[in-house]
Coordinates of C-alpha atoms and ligand atoms in Angstrom, one line a residue:
M1 CA 180.1 194.2 136.6
T2 CA 182.0 191.6 134.8
S3 CA 185.3 190.9 136.4
L4 CA 188.5 190.8 134.3
A5 CA 190.6 189.2 137.1
G6 CA 193.3 187.0 135.6
K7 CA 193.0 188.7 132.2
S8 CA 196.0 190.7 130.8
V9 CA 195.6 193.6 128.4
L10 CA 198.5 195.0 126.4
L11 CA 197.5 198.7 125.7
I12 CA 199.4 200.4 122.9
V13 CA 199.0 204.2 123.0
G14 CA 199.4 206.1 119.8
G15 CA 200.4 209.7 119.5
G16 CA 197.1 211.8 119.3
I17 CA 195.4 214.3 121.4
A18 CA 192.9 211.5 122.5
A19 CA 195.7 209.8 124.3
Y20 CA 194.7 211.7 127.6
K21 CA 191.7 209.4 127.6
V22 CA 193.7 206.3 128.2
H23 CA 194.2 207.3 131.8
E24 CA 190.5 206.7 132.4
L25 CA 190.6 203.5 130.3
V26 CA 193.5 202.1 132.5
R27 CA 191.6 203.0 135.6
L28 CA 188.4 201.2 134.4
L29 CA 190.5 198.1 133.5
K30 CA 192.3 198.1 136.8
T31 CA 188.9 198.4 138.6
R32 CA 187.8 195.3 136.9
G33 CA 190.9 193.4 138.1
A34 CA 192.8 193.2 134.7
T35 CA 196.6 193.4 134.5
V36 CA 197.4 196.3 132.1
R37 CA 200.8 196.6 130.5
I38 CA 201.4 199.6 128.4
I39 CA 203.5 200.5 125.3
L40 CA 203.8 204.2 124.3
T41 CA 204.9 205.2 120.9
R42 CA 207.4 208.0 120.6
A43 CA 204.7 210.3 119.5
A44 CA 202.4 209.2 122.4
E45 CA 205.1 210.4 124.9
Q46 CA 204.3 213.9 123.6
F47 CA 200.8 213.6 125.0
V48 CA 201.0 211.4 128.1
T49 CA 203.9 210.4 130.4
P50 CA 205.2 206.9 131.2
L51 CA 205.1 208.0 134.9
S52 CA 201.4 208.9 135.0
L53 CA 200.5 205.6 133.3
A54 CA 202.9 203.5 135.4
S55 CA 201.2 205.0 138.5
L56 CA 197.8 204.1 137.3
S57 CA 198.6 200.7 136.0
G58 CA 201.0 199.6 138.7
E59 CA 203.2 198.3 135.9
K60 CA 206.3 199.4 134.1
V61 CA 205.5 201.3 130.9
Y62 CA 207.5 200.3 127.7
T63 CA 208.7 202.8 125.1
S64 CA 211.8 201.5 123.4
L65 CA 212.4 198.5 121.1
F66 CA 216.0 198.7 121.9
S67 CA 216.0 199.0 125.6
L68 CA 218.4 196.5 127.0
T69 CA 216.9 196.5 130.5
D70 CA 213.3 196.1 129.1
E71 CA 214.4 193.2 126.9
V72 CA 216.0 191.5 129.8
E73 CA 213.0 192.0 132.1
M74 CA 210.3 191.3 129.5
G75 CA 211.3 191.0 125.8
H76 CA 209.0 192.6 123.2
I77 CA 207.8 189.3 122.0
Q78 CA 206.9 188.3 125.5
L79 CA 204.9 191.4 126.0
S80 CA 202.3 190.4 123.4
R81 CA 202.6 186.7 124.2
A82 CA 201.7 187.3 127.9
A83 CA 198.6 189.4 126.9
D84 CA 195.1 188.0 126.4
L85 CA 194.2 191.0 124.2
L86 CA 196.0 193.8 122.5
V87 CA 194.2 197.3 122.6
V88 CA 195.4 200.1 120.4
A89 CA 194.1 203.4 121.7
P90 CA 194.2 206.0 120.2
A91 CA 195.0 204.3 117.0
T92 CA 196.4 207.0 114.7
A93 CA 196.3 207.0 110.9
D94 CA 200.0 206.2 110.9
L95 CA 199.8 203.3 113.4
I96 CA 196.8 201.9 111.4
A97 CA 198.8 202.2 108.2
K98 CA 201.7 200.3 109.8
M99 CA 199.5 197.6 111.1
A100 CA 197.8 197.2 107.7
N101 CA 201.2 196.9 106.0
G102 CA 202.9 194.8 108.6
L103 CA 205.6 197.4 109.4
A104 CA 207.6 196.8 112.5
D105 CA 210.0 199.7 113.1
D106 CA 209.3 200.5 116.8
L107 CA 208.2 198.6 119.9
A108 CA 204.4 199.2 119.4
S109 CA 204.3 198.0 115.7
T110 CA 206.7 195.1 116.4
A111 CA 204.5 193.9 119.3
L112 CA 201.4 194.2 117.1
L113 CA 203.1 192.1 114.3
A114 CA 204.5 189.5 116.7
T115 CA 201.2 188.5 118.1
D116 CA 198.6 185.9 117.4
K117 CA 196.2 187.4 120.0
R118 CA 193.0 189.2 119.2
I119 CA 193.4 193.0 118.6
L120 CA 191.0 195.8 119.4
V121 CA 191.6 199.1 117.7
A122 CA 190.2 202.5 118.6
P123 CA 190.9 204.9 115.9
A124 CA 191.3 208.6 116.5
M125 CA 192.2 211.2 113.9
N126 CA 191.0 214.2 112.0
V127 CA 187.8 213.6 109.9
R128 CA 189.6 214.1 106.6
M129 CA 192.4 211.7 107.6
W130 CA 189.7 209.1 108.6
R131 CA 187.8 209.5 105.3
H132 CA 190.9 209.4 103.2
P133 CA 190.8 206.4 100.8
A134 CA 194.2 205.3 102.1
T135 CA 192.9 205.1 105.7
M136 CA 189.6 203.4 104.5
R137 CA 191.8 200.8 102.5
N138 CA 193.9 200.2 105.7
I139 CA 190.9 199.8 107.9
E140 CA 189.4 197.3 105.4
T141 CA 192.7 195.4 105.5
L142 CA 192.7 195.3 109.3
Q143 CA 189.1 194.1 109.4
R144 CA 189.9 191.3 106.9
D145 CA 192.8 190.4 109.2
G146 CA 190.4 189.9 112.0
V147 CA 191.0 193.1 113.9
T148 CA 188.0 194.5 115.8
L149 CA 187.2 198.2 115.8
A150 CA 185.8 200.3 118.6
G151 CA 184.6 203.6 117.1
P152 CA 185.4 206.1 115.9
S153 CA 182.4 208.2 116.8
D154 CA 181.0 211.5 115.3
G155 CA 181.5 214.7 117.1
E156 CA 183.5 217.9 117.5
M157 CA 187.2 217.3 117.2
A158 CA 190.1 219.0 118.9
C159 CA 191.1 220.5 115.4
G160 CA 187.7 222.3 115.3
E161 CA 186.2 220.1 112.6
F162 CA 183.1 217.9 113.0
G163 CA 182.5 214.4 111.8
P164 CA 183.7 210.7 112.4
G165 CA 187.2 210.4 113.8
R166 CA 186.7 211.0 117.5
M167 CA 188.1 208.1 119.7
A168 CA 185.4 206.0 121.4
E169 CA 184.9 206.9 125.0
P170 CA 186.9 204.8 127.6
N171 CA 183.7 203.1 128.8
E172 CA 182.7 202.1 125.2
I173 CA 186.3 200.7 124.7
L174 CA 185.9 198.9 128.0
T175 CA 182.6 197.3 126.9
A176 CA 184.4 196.1 123.7
I177 CA 187.2 194.6 125.8
V178 CA 184.9 192.8 128.1
D179 CA 183.0 191.4 125.2
M180 CA 186.2 190.1 123.6
L181 CA 187.5 188.6 126.7
K182 CA 184.4 186.9 128.0
P183 CA 184.5 183.1 127.7
K184 CA 182.7 181.7 124.7
A185 CA 179.8 179.3 125.1
Q186 CA 180.9 175.7 124.5
P187 CA 177.9 174.0 122.9
L188 CA 180.1 171.0 121.8
A189 CA 181.4 170.2 125.2
G190 CA 181.1 166.4 125.7
R191 CA 180.8 165.9 121.8
K192 CA 183.3 164.4 119.6
V193 CA 184.3 165.9 116.2
V194 CA 186.6 164.1 113.7
I195 CA 188.2 166.1 111.0
T196 CA 190.4 165.0 108.1
A197 CA 192.9 167.5 106.6
G198 CA 195.7 168.0 104.3
P199 CA 196.7 165.8 101.3
T200 CA 197.4 162.1 101.2
R201 CA 200.6 160.7 99.8
E202 CA 200.4 157.6 97.6
P203 CA 203.8 156.0 97.2
I204 CA 205.1 155.1 93.8
D205 CA 208.4 153.6 95.0
P206 CA 210.4 154.4 98.2
V207 CA 211.3 157.9 97.0
R208 CA 208.4 159.1 94.9
F209 CA 204.7 159.7 95.6
I210 CA 201.4 161.0 94.1
S211 CA 199.9 163.9 96.0
N212 CA 198.3 167.4 95.7
H213 CA 198.6 171.0 96.8
S214 CA 196.5 170.9 100.0
S215 CA 198.2 172.7 102.8
G216 CA 195.9 171.6 105.5
K217 CA 195.0 175.2 106.5
Q218 CA 191.2 174.9 106.0
G219 CA 191.0 171.7 108.0
Y220 CA 193.4 172.9 110.8
A221 CA 191.2 176.1 111.1
I222 CA 188.1 173.9 111.5
A223 CA 189.9 171.9 114.2
R224 CA 190.8 175.0 116.1
A225 CA 187.2 176.3 115.8
A226 CA 185.8 172.8 117.1
V227 CA 188.1 173.0 120.1
E228 CA 186.9 176.6 120.9
L229 CA 183.3 175.3 120.9
G230 CA 184.4 172.7 123.5
A231 CA 184.5 169.6 121.2
E232 CA 186.8 166.6 121.8
T233 CA 188.6 167.1 118.5
V234 CA 190.5 164.5 116.5
L235 CA 192.4 165.7 113.5
V236 CA 193.4 163.0 111.0
S237 CA 196.0 164.8 108.9
G238 CA 198.1 164.0 105.9
P239 CA 201.6 165.4 105.7
V240 CA 201.5 169.3 106.2
S241 CA 203.8 171.9 107.7
L242 CA 201.4 173.4 110.2
P243 CA 201.6 173.6 114.1
I244 CA 199.4 171.2 115.9
P245 CA 196.5 173.3 117.2
P246 CA 196.2 173.3 121.0
G247 CA 193.7 171.0 122.4
V248 CA 193.5 168.9 119.3
Q249 CA 194.3 165.1 119.1
L250 CA 196.4 164.8 116.0
M251 CA 196.5 161.5 114.1
P252 CA 199.2 161.8 111.4
V253 CA 198.7 159.6 108.3
E254 CA 200.3 159.4 104.8
T255 CA 198.0 157.4 102.5
A256 CA 194.2 157.3 101.9
Q257 CA 194.0 153.7 103.2
E258 CA 195.6 154.8 106.6
M259 CA 193.3 157.8 106.7
L260 CA 190.3 155.5 106.3
E261 CA 191.5 153.1 108.9
I262 CA 192.1 155.8 111.5
C263 CA 188.7 157.5 110.8
E264 CA 186.9 154.1 111.2
G265 CA 188.8 153.6 114.5
E266 CA 187.7 157.0 115.8
M267 CA 184.0 156.2 115.3
P268 CA 181.5 156.8 116.8
A269 CA 181.6 160.5 116.7
D270 CA 178.9 163.3 116.7
I271 CA 180.3 165.2 113.7
A272 CA 182.8 164.2 111.0
I273 CA 184.2 166.8 108.6
F274 CA 186.1 165.6 105.6
T275 CA 188.3 168.6 104.4
A276 CA 191.3 166.3 103.3
A277 CA 192.2 166.3 99.6
V278 CA 192.5 162.5 99.4
A279 CA 194.2 161.1 96.4
D280 CA 191.5 159.3 94.3
W281 CA 194.1 156.8 93.0
R282 CA 197.1 155.1 94.2
V283 CA 199.7 153.1 92.3
A284 CA 198.4 149.5 92.2
A285 CA 201.7 148.0 93.3
E286 CA 204.3 150.2 95.0
A287 CA 207.8 149.3 93.7
P288 CA 209.9 147.9 96.5
E289 CA 213.0 149.6 95.2
K290 CA 213.6 153.0 93.5
I291 CA 212.4 152.7 89.9
K292 CA 215.5 153.2 87.6
K293 CA 215.7 154.9 84.2
T294 CA 216.1 152.1 81.8
G295 CA 216.8 154.0 78.6
S296 CA 213.6 152.5 77.0
G297 CA 211.3 155.4 78.0
P298 CA 209.3 156.3 81.1
P299 CA 207.6 153.4 83.2
S300 CA 203.9 152.9 83.0
L301 CA 202.1 153.1 86.3
M302 CA 199.0 151.1 86.9
L303 CA 196.6 153.0 89.2
A304 CA 194.0 151.5 91.5
E305 CA 191.1 153.4 93.0
N306 CA 191.5 154.5 96.7
P307 CA 188.7 153.9 99.2
D308 CA 186.3 156.8 99.4
I309 CA 186.6 157.7 103.1
L310 CA 183.6 160.1 103.2
A311 CA 181.2 157.8 101.5
T312 CA 182.4 154.8 103.6
I313 CA 181.9 156.7 106.9
S314 CA 178.6 158.2 105.7
R315 CA 177.1 154.7 105.0
S316 CA 178.7 152.9 108.0
A317 CA 176.7 151.5 110.9
K318 CA 178.6 154.0 113.2
R319 CA 177.7 157.0 111.0
P320 CA 178.1 160.3 113.0
R321 CA 175.0 162.4 113.5
I322 CA 176.3 165.0 111.0
V323 CA 178.7 164.2 108.1
V324 CA 180.1 167.1 106.2
G325 CA 182.1 166.6 102.9
F326 CA 184.1 169.2 100.9
A327 CA 184.0 169.5 97.1
A328 CA 187.1 170.8 95.5
E329 CA 186.0 171.9 92.0
T330 CA 187.5 173.8 89.1
E331 CA 184.2 174.2 87.0
H332 CA 180.5 174.0 87.6
V333 CA 181.3 174.2 91.3
T334 CA 177.8 174.0 92.8
E335 CA 176.4 171.6 90.3
H336 CA 179.1 169.1 90.9
A337 CA 178.8 169.6 94.7
V338 CA 175.1 168.8 94.6
Q339 CA 175.9 165.5 92.8
K340 CA 178.6 164.7 95.3
L341 CA 176.1 165.4 98.2
K342 CA 173.9 162.6 96.9
R343 CA 176.6 160.2 95.7
K344 CA 178.6 160.3 99.0
G345 CA 175.5 160.3 101.4
C346 CA 176.6 163.3 103.6
D347 CA 174.4 166.0 105.2
L348 CA 176.3 168.9 103.8
I349 CA 178.9 169.6 101.2
V350 CA 181.2 172.7 101.5
A351 CA 182.0 173.5 97.8
N352 CA 185.0 175.6 96.8
D353 CA 186.6 176.6 93.6
V354 CA 190.2 175.3 93.6
S355 CA 191.2 176.5 90.2
R356 CA 194.7 178.2 90.2
D357 CA 193.3 181.8 90.1
A358 CA 191.2 181.3 93.2
G359 CA 194.2 180.7 95.3
V360 CA 192.4 178.4 97.7
F361 CA 195.0 175.6 97.9
G362 CA 197.6 176.9 100.3
G363 CA 195.9 180.3 100.6
D364 CA 194.4 182.0 103.7
R365 CA 191.0 182.8 102.2
N366 CA 188.1 180.9 100.8
T367 CA 184.8 181.4 99.1
I368 CA 182.5 178.6 99.9
H369 CA 179.1 177.4 98.9
L370 CA 177.3 175.4 101.5
V371 CA 175.2 172.7 99.8
S372 CA 172.4 170.7 101.6
A373 CA 169.3 168.8 100.6
T374 CA 167.3 172.1 100.9
G375 CA 169.5 174.3 98.7
V376 CA 172.7 176.2 98.2
E377 CA 174.0 179.0 100.4
D378 CA 176.7 181.2 99.0
W379 CA 179.1 182.7 101.5
P380 CA 181.1 185.8 100.8
Q381 CA 184.9 185.4 100.6
M382 CA 186.4 185.3 104.1
S383 CA 189.5 184.0 105.9
K384 CA 189.7 180.2 106.3
D385 CA 189.4 180.9 110.1
D386 CA 186.2 182.7 109.7
V387 CA 184.8 180.0 107.4
A388 CA 185.8 177.5 110.0
Q389 CA 184.2 179.4 112.9
K390 CA 181.0 180.1 111.0
L391 CA 180.7 176.5 109.8
M392 CA 181.4 175.0 113.3
E393 CA 178.8 177.4 114.8
R394 CA 176.3 176.2 112.2
L395 CA 177.0 172.5 112.9
A396 CA 176.8 173.0 116.6
Q397 CA 173.3 174.6 116.0
M398 CA 172.3 171.6 113.9
L399 CA 173.5 169.2 116.6
V400 CA 172.3 171.0 119.7
P401 CA 169.5 173.3 118.3
Q402 CA 168.3 174.4 121.7
Q403 CA 171.6 176.0 122.6
K404 CA 173.0 179.3 121.5
T405 CA 176.6 179.2 120.4
E406 CA 177.5 182.7 121.6
E407 CA 176.9 184.0 125.1
Ligands
PMT1 O1 194.3 172.4 102.6 P1 194.1 173.8 102.0 O2 195.3 174.3 101.3 O3 193.6 174.8 103.1 O4 192.9 173.8 100.9 C1 191.6 173.4 101.3 C2 191.0 172.5 100.4 C3 190.9 173.0 99.0 C4 191.8 171.1 100.4 C5 189.5 172.1 101.0 O5 188.8 173.3 101.1 C6 188.8 171.2 100.1 O6 188.2 171.5 99.1 N1 188.9 169.8 100.5 C7 188.3 168.7 99.7 C8 189.4 168.3 98.7 C9 188.9 167.1 97.9 O7 189.5 166.1 97.8 O8 187.7 167.3 97.3 P2 187.0 166.2 96.3 O9 185.9 167.0 95.6 O10 188.0 165.5 95.5 O11 186.3 165.1 97.4 C10 185.0 165.3 97.8 C11 185.0 164.9 99.3 O12 185.3 163.5 99.4 C12 186.0 165.5 100.2 O13 185.3 165.8 101.4 C13 187.1 164.5 100.3 O14 187.8 164.7 101.6 C14 186.3 163.2 100.3 N2 187.1 162.1 99.7 C15 187.5 162.2 98.4 C16 188.2 161.1 97.9 C17 188.5 159.9 98.7 N3 189.1 158.9 98.3 N4 188.0 160.0 100.0 C18 187.3 161.0 100.6 O15 187.0 161.0 101.7

């Protein structure tokens, strides 16, 4: 029996007939040693009582967003922050719709919106409600947002109908919880990964620069994924407005030249991944003072080529075992990426379409084509987090083939 000692679950109970099953779920979680805090929606209070759940969990049960005493003891933000996992059971069609649309009009939906923790949802509703296109759309949205589903299962329902919509049994929900909370294997423990991210800024004068639209999101997601797999992770980042991922060693830079110097200083490494959108050119001679309007037309800027960081590291004596480049293309995406793979001497190129319509620069999703000497693999569109996780797991397998990345 896997212990959940030290783990904290925030259980959000929706208002459905299946709510009676959460008593058993709480009992099972407590037997494994988990701390269980519970939020009841107003509708859930019609099916189960705060008193019965408080007795089983040994914790106060929360019901109101505007309770002064609750906010003083444990604010609603703190409730989801203190949890390792949020579980919604039963997840009614209404609660699912709120989650999918980011509504926050009560304690349950506010806690769900205010979290960055993983969420497990156990839907429970009438079969027609489950099959309704609106619910299907909402479920798709939640899955795209990274929410995990437990059930629903097929069977006879309280309303007398038969079909999908029955809430998963408490022991099935427990199995999903244990799976989500178990520590991940760390195949990159003891390995060093260097990642570049964000744009570079190439100064024109003390107040102006050349740059691009990279937000750093893809590179930062890769850094988070590398940390999760246990790697010593160095993130060499141009100027972005993202929080520093926990466990990452951040090396902030501005220009391509600085990025190259830091990358060279971080070698040797086991894996290097170049997601940064490095400016290909800089102004040959930065003006020492702000360039003034002279009345005789705009100034001419002489450009000089920046060093190619990826190609330099790929061909250096301290080349990492695996070197991954990115290719940002607006046309002939894979053809150009295949040429870049050869020209830059790396092992893999992650090609993506950065034309305006694709929304990759600054967006949260990406559609990538993994180009190697053996061919091209097209990945479906997914979140940048999922691209990062899948890519890092692939690289870990290439580096340490004898180990599995998942327990
Ligand atoms: O930051 P986001 O908003 O999340 O967007 C992600 C992204 C679009 C920036 C990312 O997915 C991406 O495509 N990064 C590569 C951007 C780029 O500069 O591509 P490129 O095709 O111009 O360069 C090819 C490769 O050479 C890249 O790995 C780049 O980091 C590297 N390079 C380029 C020029 C240079 N002087 N030095 C380099 O190392």
